mmCIF file of C-alpha atoms and ligand atoms in Angstrom:
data_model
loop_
_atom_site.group_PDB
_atom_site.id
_atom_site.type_symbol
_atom_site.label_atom_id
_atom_site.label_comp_id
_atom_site.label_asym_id
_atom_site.label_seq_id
_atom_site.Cartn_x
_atom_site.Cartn_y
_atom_site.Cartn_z
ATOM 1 C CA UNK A 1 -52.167 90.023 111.791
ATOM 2 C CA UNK A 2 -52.141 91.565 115.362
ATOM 3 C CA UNK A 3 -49.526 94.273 116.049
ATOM 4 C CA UNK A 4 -45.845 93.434 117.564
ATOM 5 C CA UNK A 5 -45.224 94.713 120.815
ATOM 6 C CA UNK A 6 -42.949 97.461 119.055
ATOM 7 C CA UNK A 7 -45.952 98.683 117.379
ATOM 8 C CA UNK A 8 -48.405 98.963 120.439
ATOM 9 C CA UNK A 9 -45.603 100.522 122.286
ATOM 10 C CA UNK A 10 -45.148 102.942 119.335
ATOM 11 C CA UNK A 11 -48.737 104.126 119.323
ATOM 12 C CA UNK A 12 -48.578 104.414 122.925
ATOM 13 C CA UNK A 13 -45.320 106.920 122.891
ATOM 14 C CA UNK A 14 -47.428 108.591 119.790
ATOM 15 C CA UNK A 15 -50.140 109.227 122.352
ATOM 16 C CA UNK A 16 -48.165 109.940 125.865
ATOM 17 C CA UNK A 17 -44.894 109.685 125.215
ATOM 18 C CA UNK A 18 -42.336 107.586 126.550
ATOM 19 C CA UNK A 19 -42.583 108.531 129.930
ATOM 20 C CA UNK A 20 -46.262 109.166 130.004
ATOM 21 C CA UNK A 21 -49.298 107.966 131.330
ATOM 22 C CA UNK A 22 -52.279 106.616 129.315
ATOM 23 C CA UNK A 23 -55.811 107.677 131.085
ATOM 24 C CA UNK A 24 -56.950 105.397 133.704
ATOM 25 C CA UNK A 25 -60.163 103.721 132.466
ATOM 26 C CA UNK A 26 -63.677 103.880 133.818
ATOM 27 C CA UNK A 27 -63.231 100.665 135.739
ATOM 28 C CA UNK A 28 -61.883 102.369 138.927
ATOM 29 C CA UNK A 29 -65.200 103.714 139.163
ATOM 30 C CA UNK A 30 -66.852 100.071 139.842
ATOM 31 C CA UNK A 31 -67.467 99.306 143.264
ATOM 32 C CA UNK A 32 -65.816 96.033 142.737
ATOM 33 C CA UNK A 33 -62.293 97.863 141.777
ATOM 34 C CA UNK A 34 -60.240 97.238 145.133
ATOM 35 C CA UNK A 35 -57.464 100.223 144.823
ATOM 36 C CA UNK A 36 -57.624 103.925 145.809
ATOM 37 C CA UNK A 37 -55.122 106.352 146.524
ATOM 38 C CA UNK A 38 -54.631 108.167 149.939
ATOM 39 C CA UNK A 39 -52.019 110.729 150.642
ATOM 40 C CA UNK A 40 -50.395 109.755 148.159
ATOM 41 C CA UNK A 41 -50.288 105.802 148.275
ATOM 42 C CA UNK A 42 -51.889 103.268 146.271
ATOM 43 C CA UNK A 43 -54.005 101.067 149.372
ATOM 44 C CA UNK A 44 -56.974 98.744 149.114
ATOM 45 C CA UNK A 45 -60.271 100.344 149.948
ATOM 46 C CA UNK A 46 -61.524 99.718 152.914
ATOM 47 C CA UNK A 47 -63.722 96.352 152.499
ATOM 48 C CA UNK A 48 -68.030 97.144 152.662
ATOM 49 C CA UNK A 49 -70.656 95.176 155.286
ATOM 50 C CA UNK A 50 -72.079 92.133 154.050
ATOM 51 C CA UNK A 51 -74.799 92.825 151.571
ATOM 52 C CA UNK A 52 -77.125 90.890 149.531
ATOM 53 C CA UNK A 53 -75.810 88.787 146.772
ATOM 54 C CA UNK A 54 -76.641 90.259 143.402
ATOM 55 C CA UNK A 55 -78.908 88.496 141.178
ATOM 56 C CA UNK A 56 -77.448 88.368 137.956
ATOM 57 C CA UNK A 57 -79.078 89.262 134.587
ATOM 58 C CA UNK A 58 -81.996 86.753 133.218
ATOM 59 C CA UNK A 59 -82.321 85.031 136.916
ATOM 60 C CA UNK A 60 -85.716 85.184 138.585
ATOM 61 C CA UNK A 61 -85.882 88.675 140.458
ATOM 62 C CA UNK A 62 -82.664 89.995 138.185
ATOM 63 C CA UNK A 63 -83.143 92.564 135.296
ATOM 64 C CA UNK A 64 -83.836 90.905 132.298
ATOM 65 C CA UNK A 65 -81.158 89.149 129.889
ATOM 66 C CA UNK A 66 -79.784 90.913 127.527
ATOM 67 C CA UNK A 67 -78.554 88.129 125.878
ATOM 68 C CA UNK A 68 -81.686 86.453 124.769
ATOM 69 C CA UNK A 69 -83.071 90.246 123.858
ATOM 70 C CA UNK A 70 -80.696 90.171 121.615
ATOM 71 C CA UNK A 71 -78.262 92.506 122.845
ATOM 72 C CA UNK A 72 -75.340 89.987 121.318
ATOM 73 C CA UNK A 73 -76.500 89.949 117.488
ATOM 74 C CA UNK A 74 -74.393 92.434 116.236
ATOM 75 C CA UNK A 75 -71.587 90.970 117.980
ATOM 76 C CA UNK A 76 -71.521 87.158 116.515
ATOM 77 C CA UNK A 77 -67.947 85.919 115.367
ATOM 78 C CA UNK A 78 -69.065 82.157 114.882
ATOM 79 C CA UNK A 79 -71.741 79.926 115.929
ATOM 80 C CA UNK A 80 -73.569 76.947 115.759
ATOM 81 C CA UNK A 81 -76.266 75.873 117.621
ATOM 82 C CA UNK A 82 -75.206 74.981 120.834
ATOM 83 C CA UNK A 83 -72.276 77.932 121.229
ATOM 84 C CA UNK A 84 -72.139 81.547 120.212
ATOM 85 C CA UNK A 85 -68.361 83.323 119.907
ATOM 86 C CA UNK A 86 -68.386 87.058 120.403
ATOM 87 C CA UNK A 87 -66.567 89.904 120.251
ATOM 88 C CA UNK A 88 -66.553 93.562 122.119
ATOM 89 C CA UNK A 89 -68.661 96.308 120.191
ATOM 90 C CA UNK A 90 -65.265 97.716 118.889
ATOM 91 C CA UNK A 91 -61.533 97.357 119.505
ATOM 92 C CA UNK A 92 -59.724 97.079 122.625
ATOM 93 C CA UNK A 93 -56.479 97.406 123.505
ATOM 94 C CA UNK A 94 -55.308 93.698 123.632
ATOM 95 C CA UNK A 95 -54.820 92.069 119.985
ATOM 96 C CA UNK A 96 -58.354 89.970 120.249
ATOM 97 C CA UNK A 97 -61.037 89.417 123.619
ATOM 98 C CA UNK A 98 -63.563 87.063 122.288
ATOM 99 C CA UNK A 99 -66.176 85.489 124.972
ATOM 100 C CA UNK A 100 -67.915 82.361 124.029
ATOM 101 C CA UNK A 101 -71.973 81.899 125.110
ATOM 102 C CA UNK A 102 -74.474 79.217 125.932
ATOM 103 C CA UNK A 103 -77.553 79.884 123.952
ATOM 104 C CA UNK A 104 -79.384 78.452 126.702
ATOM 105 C CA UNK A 105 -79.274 79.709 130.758
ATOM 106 C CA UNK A 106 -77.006 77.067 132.259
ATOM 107 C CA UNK A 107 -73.514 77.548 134.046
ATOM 108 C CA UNK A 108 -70.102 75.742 134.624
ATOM 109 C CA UNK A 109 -71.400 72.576 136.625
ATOM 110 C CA UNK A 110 -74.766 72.303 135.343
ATOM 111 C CA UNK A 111 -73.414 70.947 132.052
ATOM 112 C CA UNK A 112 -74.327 67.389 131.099
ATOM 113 C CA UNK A 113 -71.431 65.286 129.950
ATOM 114 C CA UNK A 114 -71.667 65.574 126.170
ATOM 115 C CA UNK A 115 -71.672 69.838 126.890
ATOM 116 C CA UNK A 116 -68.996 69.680 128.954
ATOM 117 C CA UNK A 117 -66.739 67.862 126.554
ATOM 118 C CA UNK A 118 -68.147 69.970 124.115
ATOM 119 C CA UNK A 119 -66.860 72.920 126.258
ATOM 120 C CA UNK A 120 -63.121 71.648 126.421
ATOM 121 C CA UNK A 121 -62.566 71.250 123.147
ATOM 122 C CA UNK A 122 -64.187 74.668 122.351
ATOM 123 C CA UNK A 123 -61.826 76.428 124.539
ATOM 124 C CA UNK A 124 -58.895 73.948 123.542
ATOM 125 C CA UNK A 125 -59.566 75.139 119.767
ATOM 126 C CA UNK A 126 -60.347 78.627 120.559
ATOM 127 C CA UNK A 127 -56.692 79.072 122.102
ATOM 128 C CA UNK A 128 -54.750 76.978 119.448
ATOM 129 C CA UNK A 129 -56.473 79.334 116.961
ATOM 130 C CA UNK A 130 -55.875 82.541 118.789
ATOM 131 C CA UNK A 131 -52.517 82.207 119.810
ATOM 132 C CA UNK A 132 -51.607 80.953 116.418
ATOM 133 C CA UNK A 133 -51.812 84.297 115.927
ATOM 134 C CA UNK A 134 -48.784 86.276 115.072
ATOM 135 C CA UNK A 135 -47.298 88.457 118.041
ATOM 136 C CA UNK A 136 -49.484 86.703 120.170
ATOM 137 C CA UNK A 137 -48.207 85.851 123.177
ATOM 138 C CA UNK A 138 -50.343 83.728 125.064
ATOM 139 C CA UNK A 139 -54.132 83.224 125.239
ATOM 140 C CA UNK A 140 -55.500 83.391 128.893
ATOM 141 C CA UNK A 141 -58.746 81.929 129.837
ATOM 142 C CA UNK A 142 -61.579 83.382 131.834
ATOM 143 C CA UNK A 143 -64.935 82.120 133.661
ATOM 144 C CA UNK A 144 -66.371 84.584 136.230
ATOM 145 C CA UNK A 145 -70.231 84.650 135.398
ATOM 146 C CA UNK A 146 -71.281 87.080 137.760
ATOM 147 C CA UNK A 147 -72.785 89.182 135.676
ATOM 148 C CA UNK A 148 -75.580 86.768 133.352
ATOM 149 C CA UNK A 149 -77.072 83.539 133.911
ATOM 150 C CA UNK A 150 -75.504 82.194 130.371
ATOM 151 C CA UNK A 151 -72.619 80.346 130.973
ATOM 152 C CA UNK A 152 -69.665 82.626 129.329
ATOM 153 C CA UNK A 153 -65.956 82.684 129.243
ATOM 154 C CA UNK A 154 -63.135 84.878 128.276
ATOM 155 C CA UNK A 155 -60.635 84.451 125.971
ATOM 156 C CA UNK A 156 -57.952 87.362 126.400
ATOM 157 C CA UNK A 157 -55.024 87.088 123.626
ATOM 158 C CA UNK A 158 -52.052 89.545 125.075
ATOM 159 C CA UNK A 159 -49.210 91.047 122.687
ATOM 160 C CA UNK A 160 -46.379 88.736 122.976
ATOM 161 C CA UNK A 161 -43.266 90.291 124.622
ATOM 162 C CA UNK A 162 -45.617 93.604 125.657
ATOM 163 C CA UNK A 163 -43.559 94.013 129.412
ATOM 164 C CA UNK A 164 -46.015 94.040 132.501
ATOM 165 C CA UNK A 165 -48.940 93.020 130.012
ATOM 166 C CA UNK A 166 -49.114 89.334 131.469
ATOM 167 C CA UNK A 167 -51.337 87.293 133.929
ATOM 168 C CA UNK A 168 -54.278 88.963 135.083
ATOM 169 C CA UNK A 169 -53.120 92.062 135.127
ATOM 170 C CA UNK A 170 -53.251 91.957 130.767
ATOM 171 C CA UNK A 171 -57.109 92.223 131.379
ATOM 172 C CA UNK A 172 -56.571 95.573 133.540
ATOM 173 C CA UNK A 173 -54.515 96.642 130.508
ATOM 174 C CA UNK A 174 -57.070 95.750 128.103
ATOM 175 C CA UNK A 175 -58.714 98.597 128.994
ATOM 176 C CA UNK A 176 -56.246 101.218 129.729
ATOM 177 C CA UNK A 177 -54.174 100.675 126.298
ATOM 178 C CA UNK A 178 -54.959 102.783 123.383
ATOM 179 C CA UNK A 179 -57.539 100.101 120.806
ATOM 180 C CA UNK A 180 -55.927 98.202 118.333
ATOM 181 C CA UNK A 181 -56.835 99.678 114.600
ATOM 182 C CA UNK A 182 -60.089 98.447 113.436
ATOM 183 C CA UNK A 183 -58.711 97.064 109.827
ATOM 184 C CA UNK A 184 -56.123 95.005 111.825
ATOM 185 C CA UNK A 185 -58.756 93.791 114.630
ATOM 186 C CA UNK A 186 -61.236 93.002 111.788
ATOM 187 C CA UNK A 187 -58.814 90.915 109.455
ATOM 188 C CA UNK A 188 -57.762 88.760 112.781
ATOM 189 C CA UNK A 189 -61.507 88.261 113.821
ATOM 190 C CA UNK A 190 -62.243 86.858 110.263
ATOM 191 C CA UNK A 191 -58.775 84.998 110.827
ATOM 192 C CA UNK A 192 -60.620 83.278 113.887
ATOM 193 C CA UNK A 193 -64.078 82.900 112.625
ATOM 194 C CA UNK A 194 -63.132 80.994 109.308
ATOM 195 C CA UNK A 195 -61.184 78.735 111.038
ATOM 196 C CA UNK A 196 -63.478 78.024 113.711
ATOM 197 C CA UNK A 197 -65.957 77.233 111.191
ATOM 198 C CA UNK A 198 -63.744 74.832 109.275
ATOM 199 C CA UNK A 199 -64.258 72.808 112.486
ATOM 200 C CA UNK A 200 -68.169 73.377 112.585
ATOM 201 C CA UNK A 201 -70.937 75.935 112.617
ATOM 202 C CA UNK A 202 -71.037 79.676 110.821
ATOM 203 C CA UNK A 203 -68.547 82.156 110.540
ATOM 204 C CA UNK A 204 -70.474 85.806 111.114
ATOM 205 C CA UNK A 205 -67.220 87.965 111.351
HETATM 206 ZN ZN1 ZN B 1 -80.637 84.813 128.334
#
């Protein structure tokens, strides 16, 4: 089962003690992170000129998909063979951040009606399971699809009771925690897959 907020805070006084600071991650690197310090104050950064929209992975003119290269394989939770579930390459700092796929290139709005449905009780299922989950305190739902032409969204499960670790900002701390052990993030991804597949499709984790 995932770790109570008394053990995550544990490991992180283990690492940095109680008043110190984990290391920030590599995302303030991206162009797209919007903070910076200057003489000593946390501001925005100061906003870029128009630009070209990117083209995102697998479109026409984009770099090729790594999806359909199979850049996913080793990375399937559950399937079947409209929907693919997976997870990150290794642990994270949240309890579980699973991401569920279209096989096929199509987005939020281009679904037909039977998809679509499909798609709400997918997520619907996917967040019953996760945050019935021990310490797990809520399950918070992502599109953004910049990124790749398959229609993906994010299912972030944060520690339950974890202070600060909430809304949007529990994806930011996905990242900068220290990862969850792997026998602890492996027994709750089997958790997920067998149940998923007790609806339908294959369990792979
Ligand atoms: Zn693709």
């Amino acid at each position: 089962m995932p770790e109570s907020a008394d053990e995550v805070y544990a490991r992180v006084v283990a690492a940095v003690g109680p008043e110190g600071r984990l290391p920030a991650p590599p995302v303030r690197e991206w162009d797209a992170f919007p903070w910076e310090a200057v003489d000593g104050h946390v501001v925005p950064k100061v906003l870029p000129a128009p630009g070209d929209e990117r083209i995102r992975d697998g479109e026409d003119g984009g770099r090729p998909c790594p999806v359909c290269s199979g850049g996913l394989a080793d990375r399937v939770v559950w399937e079947n063979e409209y929907w693919v579930v997976t997870r990150d390459e290794k642990p994270t700092g949240l309890p579980l951040v699973l991401t569920l796929w279209t096989r096929e290139h199509i987005d939020v709005g281009d679904l037909d009606d039977e998809h679509a449905g499909e798609l709400g009780k997918m997520a619907n299922r996917m967040v019953r399971i996760m945050q019935g989950l021990p310490n797990v305190g809520r399950v918070h739902v992502n599109r953004w699809g910049d990124g790749c032409a398959h229609l993906h969204v994010w299912f972030f499960a944060r520690t339950k009771g974890l202070a600060n670790v909430v809304g949007s900002y529990a994806v930011e701390w996905d990242e900068i925690l220290p990862p969850v052990p792997e026998d602890v993030w492996r027994a709750d991804l089997h958790t997920v897959a067998t149940k998923l597949a007790n609806w339908d499709g294959h369990a792979r984790a």
